[in-house]
CSV table of C-alpha atoms in Angstrom, one decimal:
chain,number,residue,atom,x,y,z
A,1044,UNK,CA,12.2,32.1,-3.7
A,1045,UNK,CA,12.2,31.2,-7.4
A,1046,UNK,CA,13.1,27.8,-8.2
A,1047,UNK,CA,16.3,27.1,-10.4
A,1048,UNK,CA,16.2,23.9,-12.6
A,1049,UNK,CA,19.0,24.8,-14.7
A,1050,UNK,CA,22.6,26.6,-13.7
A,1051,UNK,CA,26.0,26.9,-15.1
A,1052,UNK,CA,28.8,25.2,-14.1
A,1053,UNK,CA,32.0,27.1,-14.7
A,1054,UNK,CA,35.8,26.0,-15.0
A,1055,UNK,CA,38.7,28.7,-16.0
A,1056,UNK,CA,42.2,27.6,-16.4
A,1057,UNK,CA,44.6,30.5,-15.7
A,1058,UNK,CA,48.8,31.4,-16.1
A,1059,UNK,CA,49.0,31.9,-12.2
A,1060,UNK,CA,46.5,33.9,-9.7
A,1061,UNK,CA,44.9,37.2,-9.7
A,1062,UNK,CA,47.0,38.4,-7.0
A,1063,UNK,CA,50.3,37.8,-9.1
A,1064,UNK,CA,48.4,39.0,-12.6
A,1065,UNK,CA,47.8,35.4,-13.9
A,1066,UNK,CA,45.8,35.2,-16.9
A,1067,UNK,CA,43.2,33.4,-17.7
A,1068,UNK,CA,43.7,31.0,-20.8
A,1069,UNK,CA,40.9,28.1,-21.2
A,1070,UNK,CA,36.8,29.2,-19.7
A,1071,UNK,CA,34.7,26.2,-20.0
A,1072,UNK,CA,31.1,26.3,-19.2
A,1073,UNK,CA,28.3,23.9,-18.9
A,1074,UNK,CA,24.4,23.9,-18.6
A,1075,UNK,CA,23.5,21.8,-15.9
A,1076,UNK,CA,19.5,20.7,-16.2
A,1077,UNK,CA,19.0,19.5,-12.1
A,1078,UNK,CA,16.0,18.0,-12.9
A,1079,UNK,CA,17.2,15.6,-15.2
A,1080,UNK,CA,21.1,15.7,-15.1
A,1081,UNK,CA,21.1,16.9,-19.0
A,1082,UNK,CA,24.5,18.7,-19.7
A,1083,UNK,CA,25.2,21.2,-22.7
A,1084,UNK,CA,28.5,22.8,-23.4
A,1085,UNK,CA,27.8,26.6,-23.6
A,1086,UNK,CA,31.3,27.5,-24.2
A,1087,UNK,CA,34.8,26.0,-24.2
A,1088,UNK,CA,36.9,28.1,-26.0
A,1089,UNK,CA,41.0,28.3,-25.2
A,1090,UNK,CA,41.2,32.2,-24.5
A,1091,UNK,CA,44.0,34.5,-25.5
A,1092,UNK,CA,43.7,37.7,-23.0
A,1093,UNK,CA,45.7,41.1,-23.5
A,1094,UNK,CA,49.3,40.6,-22.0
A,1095,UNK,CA,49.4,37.0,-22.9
A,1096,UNK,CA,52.7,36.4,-24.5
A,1097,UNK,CA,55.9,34.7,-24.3
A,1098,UNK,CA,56.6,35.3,-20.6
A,1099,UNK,CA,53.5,32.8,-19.9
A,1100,UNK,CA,55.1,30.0,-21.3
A,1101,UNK,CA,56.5,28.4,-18.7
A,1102,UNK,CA,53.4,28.6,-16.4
A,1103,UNK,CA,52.3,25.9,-14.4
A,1104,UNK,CA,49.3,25.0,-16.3
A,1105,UNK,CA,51.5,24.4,-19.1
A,1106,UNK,CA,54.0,22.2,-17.5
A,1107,UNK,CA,51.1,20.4,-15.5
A,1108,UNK,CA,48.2,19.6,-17.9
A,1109,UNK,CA,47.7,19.0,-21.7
A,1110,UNK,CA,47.2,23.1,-22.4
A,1111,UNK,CA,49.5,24.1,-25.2
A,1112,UNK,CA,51.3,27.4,-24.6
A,1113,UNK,CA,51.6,27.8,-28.5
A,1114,UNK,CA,47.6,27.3,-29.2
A,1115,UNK,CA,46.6,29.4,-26.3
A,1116,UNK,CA,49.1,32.1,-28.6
A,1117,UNK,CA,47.0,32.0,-31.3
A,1118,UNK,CA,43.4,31.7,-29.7
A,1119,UNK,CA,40.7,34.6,-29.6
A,1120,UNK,CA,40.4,37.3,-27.6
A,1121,UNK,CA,37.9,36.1,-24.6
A,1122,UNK,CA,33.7,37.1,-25.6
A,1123,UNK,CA,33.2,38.9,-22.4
A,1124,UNK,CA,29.5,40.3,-23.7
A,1125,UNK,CA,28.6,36.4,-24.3
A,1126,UNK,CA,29.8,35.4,-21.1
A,1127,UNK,CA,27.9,38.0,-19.7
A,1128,UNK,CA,24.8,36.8,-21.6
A,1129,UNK,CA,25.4,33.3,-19.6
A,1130,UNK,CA,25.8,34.6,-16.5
A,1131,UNK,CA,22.8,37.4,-16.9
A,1132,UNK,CA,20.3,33.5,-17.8
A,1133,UNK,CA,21.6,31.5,-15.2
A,1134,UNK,CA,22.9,31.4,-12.0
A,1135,UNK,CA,26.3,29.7,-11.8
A,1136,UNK,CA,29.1,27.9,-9.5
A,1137,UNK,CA,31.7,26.2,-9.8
A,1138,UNK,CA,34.6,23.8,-7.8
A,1139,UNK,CA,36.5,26.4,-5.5
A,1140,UNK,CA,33.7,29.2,-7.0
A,1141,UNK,CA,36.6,31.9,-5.3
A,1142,UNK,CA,39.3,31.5,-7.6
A,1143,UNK,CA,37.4,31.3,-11.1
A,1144,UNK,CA,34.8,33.6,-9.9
A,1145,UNK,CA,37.4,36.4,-8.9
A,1146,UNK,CA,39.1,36.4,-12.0
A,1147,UNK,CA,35.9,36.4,-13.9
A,1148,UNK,CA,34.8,39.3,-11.6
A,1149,UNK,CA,37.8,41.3,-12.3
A,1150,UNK,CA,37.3,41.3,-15.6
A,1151,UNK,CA,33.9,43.4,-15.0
A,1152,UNK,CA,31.4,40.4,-15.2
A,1153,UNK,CA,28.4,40.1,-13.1
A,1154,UNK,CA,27.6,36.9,-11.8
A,1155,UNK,CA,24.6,35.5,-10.2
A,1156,UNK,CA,26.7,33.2,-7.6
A,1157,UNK,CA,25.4,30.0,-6.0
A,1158,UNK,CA,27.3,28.1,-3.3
A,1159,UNK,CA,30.5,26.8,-3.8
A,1160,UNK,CA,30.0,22.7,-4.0
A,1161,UNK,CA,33.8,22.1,-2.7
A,1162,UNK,CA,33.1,24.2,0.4
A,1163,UNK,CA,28.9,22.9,1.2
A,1164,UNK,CA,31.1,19.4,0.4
A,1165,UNK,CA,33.8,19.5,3.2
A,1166,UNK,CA,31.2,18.7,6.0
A,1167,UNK,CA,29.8,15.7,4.0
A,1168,UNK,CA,33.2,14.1,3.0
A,1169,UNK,CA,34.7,15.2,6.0
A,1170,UNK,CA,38.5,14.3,5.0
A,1171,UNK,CA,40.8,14.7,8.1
A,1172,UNK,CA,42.8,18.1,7.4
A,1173,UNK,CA,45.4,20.1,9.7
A,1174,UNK,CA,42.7,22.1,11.0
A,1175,UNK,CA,39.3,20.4,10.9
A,1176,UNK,CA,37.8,18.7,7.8
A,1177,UNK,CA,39.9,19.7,4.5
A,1178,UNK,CA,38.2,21.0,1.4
A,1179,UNK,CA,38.2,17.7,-1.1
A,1180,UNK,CA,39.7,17.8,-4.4
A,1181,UNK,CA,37.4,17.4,-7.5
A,1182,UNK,CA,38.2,13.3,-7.0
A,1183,UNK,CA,37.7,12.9,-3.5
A,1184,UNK,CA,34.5,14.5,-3.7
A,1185,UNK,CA,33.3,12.6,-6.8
A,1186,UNK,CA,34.3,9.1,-5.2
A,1187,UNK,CA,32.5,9.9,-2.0
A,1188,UNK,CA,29.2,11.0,-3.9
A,1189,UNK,CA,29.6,8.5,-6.6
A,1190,UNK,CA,32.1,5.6,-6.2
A,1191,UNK,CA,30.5,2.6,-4.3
């Protein structure tokens, strides 16, 4: 097996989910060095994809988080061939990989998927859920790993 010092990290922000033909709005992406914890922005770009009109504004994302309805209206059309150009270099996850990687795969791209770290994290947090251990939010996984 080849060793991998350096992956991508992905985070989409979308109007809604696949299933009910949410778009996707904000793609961030960030080299992750594992050997030494270096970070690079590869792309953050708000995303303006085909359908994306006044209908959307009232999405959650928009109601719940600092995302502008009106600036996401006038951004770019999304660069699938450069995110495909990331994804061919590195292997990539990211937090709840299913949802962002779903969307990214219905768009056509290929990626070279590593775990999900919310799922390999539910054993090690082990937060008391309905059914078993419940899959920690970004937070609760952060202040187990990294709050004393």
């Amino acid at each position: 097996m080849k060793y991998i010092n350096e992956i991508i990290v992905v985070d989409i922000e979308t109007t809604g989910f696949l299933k009910q033909q949410g778009l996707i709005v904000e793609i961030g992406m960030v080299k992750l060095n594992l050997e030494t914890g270096k970070r690079t922005i590869m792309y953050d770009e708000l995303v303006k994809e085909e359908g994306f009109d006044k209908r959307h504004q009232h999405a959650w994302i928009f109601q719940n988080s600092d995302l502008c309805f009106e600036k996401v209206l006038k951004a770019h059309p999304l660069d699938y061939s450069l995110l495909q150009e990331l994804f061919n270099t590195y292997p990539a996850t990211a937090y709840n990989k299913r949802f962002d990687f779903d969307f990214l795969n219905d768009r056509g791209l290929k990626i070279k998927e590593l775990d999900c770290p919310m799922k390999l994290s539910t054993t090690l947090c082990k937060l008391p859920g309905y059914y078993g251990y419940k899959w920690p939010t970004v937070q609760e996984a952060y202040n187990f790993f990294f709050e004393d």
